[in-house]
Short mmCIF file of C-alpha atoms in Angstrom, two decimals:
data_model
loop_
_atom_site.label_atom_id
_atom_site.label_comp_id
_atom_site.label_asym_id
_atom_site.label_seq_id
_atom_site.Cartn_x
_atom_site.Cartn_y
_atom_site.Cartn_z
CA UNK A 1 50.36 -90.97 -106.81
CA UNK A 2 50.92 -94.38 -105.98
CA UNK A 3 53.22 -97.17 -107.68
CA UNK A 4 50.15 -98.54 -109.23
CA UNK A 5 49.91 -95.77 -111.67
CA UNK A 6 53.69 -95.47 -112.85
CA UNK A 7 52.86 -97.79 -115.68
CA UNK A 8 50.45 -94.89 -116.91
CA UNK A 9 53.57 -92.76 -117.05
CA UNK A 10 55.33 -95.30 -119.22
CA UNK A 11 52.82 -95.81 -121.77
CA UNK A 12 52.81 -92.02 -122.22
CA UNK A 13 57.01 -92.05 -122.83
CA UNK A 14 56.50 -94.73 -124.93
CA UNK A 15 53.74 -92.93 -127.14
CA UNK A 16 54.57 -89.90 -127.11
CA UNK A 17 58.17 -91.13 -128.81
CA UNK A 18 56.56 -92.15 -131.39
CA UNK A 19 55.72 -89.67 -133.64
CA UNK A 20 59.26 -88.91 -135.01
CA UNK A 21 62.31 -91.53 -135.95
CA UNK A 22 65.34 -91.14 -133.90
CA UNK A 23 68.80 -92.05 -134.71
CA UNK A 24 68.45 -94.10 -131.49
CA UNK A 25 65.33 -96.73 -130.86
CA UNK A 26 62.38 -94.92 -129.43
CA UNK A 27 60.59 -96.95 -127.19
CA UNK A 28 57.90 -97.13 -129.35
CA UNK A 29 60.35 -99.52 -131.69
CA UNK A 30 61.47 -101.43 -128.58
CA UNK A 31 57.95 -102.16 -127.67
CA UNK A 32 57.26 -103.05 -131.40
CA UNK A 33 59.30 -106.20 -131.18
CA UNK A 34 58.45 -107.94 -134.52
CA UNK A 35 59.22 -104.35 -136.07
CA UNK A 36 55.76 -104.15 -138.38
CA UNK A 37 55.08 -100.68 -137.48
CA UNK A 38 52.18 -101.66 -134.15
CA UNK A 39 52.20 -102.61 -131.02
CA UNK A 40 50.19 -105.98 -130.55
CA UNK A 41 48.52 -106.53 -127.02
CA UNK A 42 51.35 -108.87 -126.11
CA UNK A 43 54.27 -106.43 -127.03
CA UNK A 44 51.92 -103.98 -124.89
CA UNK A 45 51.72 -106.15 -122.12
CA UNK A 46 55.70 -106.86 -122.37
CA UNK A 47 56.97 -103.75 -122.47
CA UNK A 48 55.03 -102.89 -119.95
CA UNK A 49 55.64 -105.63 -117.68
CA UNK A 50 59.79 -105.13 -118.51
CA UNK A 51 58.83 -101.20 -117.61
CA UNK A 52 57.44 -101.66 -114.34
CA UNK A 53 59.44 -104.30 -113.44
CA UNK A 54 62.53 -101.97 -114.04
CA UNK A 55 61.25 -99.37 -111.63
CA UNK A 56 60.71 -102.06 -108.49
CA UNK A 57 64.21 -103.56 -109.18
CA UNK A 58 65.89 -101.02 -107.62
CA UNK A 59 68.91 -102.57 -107.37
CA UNK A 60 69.14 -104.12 -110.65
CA UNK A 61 69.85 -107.56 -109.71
CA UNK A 62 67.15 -108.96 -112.11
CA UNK A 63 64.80 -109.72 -109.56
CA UNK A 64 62.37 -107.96 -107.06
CA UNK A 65 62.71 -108.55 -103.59
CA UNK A 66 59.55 -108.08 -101.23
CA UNK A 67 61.53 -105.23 -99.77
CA UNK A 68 61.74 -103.92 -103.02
CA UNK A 69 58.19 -104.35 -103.61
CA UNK A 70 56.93 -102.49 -100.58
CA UNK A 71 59.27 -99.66 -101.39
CA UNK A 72 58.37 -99.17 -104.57
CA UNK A 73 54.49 -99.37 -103.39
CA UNK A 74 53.87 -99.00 -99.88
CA UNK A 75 50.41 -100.41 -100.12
CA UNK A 76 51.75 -103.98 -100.81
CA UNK A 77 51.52 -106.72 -98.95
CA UNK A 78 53.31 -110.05 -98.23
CA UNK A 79 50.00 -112.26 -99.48
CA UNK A 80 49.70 -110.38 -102.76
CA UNK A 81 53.56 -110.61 -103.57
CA UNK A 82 53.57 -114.55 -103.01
CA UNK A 83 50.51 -114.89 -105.41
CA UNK A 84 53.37 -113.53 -107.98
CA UNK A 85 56.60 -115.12 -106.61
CA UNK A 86 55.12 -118.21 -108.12
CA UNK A 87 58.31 -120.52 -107.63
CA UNK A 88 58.55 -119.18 -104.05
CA UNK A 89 62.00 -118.53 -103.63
CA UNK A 90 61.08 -115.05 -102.31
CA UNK A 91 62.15 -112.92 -105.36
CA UNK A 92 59.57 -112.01 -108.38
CA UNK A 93 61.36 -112.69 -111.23
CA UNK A 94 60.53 -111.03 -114.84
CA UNK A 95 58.91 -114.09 -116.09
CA UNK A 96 56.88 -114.16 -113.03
CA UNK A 97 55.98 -110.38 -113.37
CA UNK A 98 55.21 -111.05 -117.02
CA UNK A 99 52.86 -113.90 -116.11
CA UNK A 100 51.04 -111.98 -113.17
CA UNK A 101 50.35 -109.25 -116.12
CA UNK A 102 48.19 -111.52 -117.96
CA UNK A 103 46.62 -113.27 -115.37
CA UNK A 104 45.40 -109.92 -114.18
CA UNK A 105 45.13 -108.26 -116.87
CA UNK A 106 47.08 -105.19 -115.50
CA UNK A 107 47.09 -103.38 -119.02
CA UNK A 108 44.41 -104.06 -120.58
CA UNK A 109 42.03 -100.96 -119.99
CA UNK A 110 44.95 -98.55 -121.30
CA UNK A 111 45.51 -100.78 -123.79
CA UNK A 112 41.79 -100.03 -124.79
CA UNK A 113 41.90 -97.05 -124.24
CA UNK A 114 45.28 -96.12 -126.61
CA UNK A 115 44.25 -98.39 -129.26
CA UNK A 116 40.86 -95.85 -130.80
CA UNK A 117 40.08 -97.45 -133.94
CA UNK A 118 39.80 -100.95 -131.86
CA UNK A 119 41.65 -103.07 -134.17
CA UNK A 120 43.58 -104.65 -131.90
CA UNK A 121 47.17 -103.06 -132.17
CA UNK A 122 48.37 -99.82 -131.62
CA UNK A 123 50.22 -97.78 -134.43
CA UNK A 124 51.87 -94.60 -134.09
CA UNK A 125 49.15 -92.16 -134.60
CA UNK A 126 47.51 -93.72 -131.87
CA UNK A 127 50.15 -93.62 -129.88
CA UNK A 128 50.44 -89.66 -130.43
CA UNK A 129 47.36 -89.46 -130.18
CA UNK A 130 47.64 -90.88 -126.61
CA UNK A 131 50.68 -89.09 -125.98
CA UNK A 132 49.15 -85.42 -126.68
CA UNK A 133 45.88 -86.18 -124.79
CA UNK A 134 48.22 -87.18 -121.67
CA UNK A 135 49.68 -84.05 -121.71
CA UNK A 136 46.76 -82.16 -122.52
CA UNK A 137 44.59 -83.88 -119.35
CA UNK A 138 46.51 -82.67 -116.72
CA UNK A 139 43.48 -83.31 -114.43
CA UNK A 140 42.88 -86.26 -115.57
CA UNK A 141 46.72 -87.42 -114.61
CA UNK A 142 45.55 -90.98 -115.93
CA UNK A 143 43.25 -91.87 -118.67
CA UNK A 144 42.45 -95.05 -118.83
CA UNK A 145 43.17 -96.46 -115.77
CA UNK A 146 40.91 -96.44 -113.38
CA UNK A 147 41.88 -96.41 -109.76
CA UNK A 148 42.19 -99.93 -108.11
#
């Protein structure tokens, strides 16, 4: 498994909470930032982004260092991780992160793929939905994404 398909893992956490209110906020609620019940594209996308970025920021200083990077994914390299450190001070911020999701559209297929009934946000069912065919394609360790 590399890095690349982490996010995968995250999406499933963050469905598969869904299906039952805790006294505590499910991720499903944190991704659902304007708190109507679905996760839009861009609350997708942000959680997402804030996910990830969490796992390469090992050591929490709120930014990712190309060290960081590479040990997080040992596929990266130094060209690829400049093209994101768009101010160039040699850290990837979360904003920068954020903005490399969209450009790239890093979520968008599972985003697809989660949302069934295609309307453009994803609401609970869908998200257990999601969460039970994770579990239940252990083969298939990640639907939706394809390999990159």
């Amino acid at each position: 498994m590399t890095l690349r398909h982490l996010p995968v893992f995250a999406a499933a956490g963050l469905l598969a909470s869904c299906a039952t209110t805790k006294p505590t906020a499910a991720p499903f609620d944190i991704a659902d930032a304007n708190g109507n019940g679905k996760v839009s594209k861009e609350e997708f996308d942000a959680y997402m982004a804030k996910w990830t970025f969490n796992r390469y920021d090992t050591n929490r200083d709120g930014k990712v260092s190309f060290e960081e990077w590479k040990a997080a994914d040992p596929t990266a390299d130094m060209a690829t991780f400049k093209k994101i450190d768009t101010n160039g001070d040699g850290f990837v911020s979360p904003e920068e992160g954020l903005a490399a999701v969209h450009r790239k559209g890093v979520f968008n297929e599972l985003f697809a793929t989660i949302d069934t009934n295609k309307d453009g946000m994803i609401d609970r069912a869908e998200s257990a939905a999601y969460g039970d065919m994770f579990s239940a394609n252990s083969t298939n360790n990640f639907p939706g994404l394809k390999a990159r």
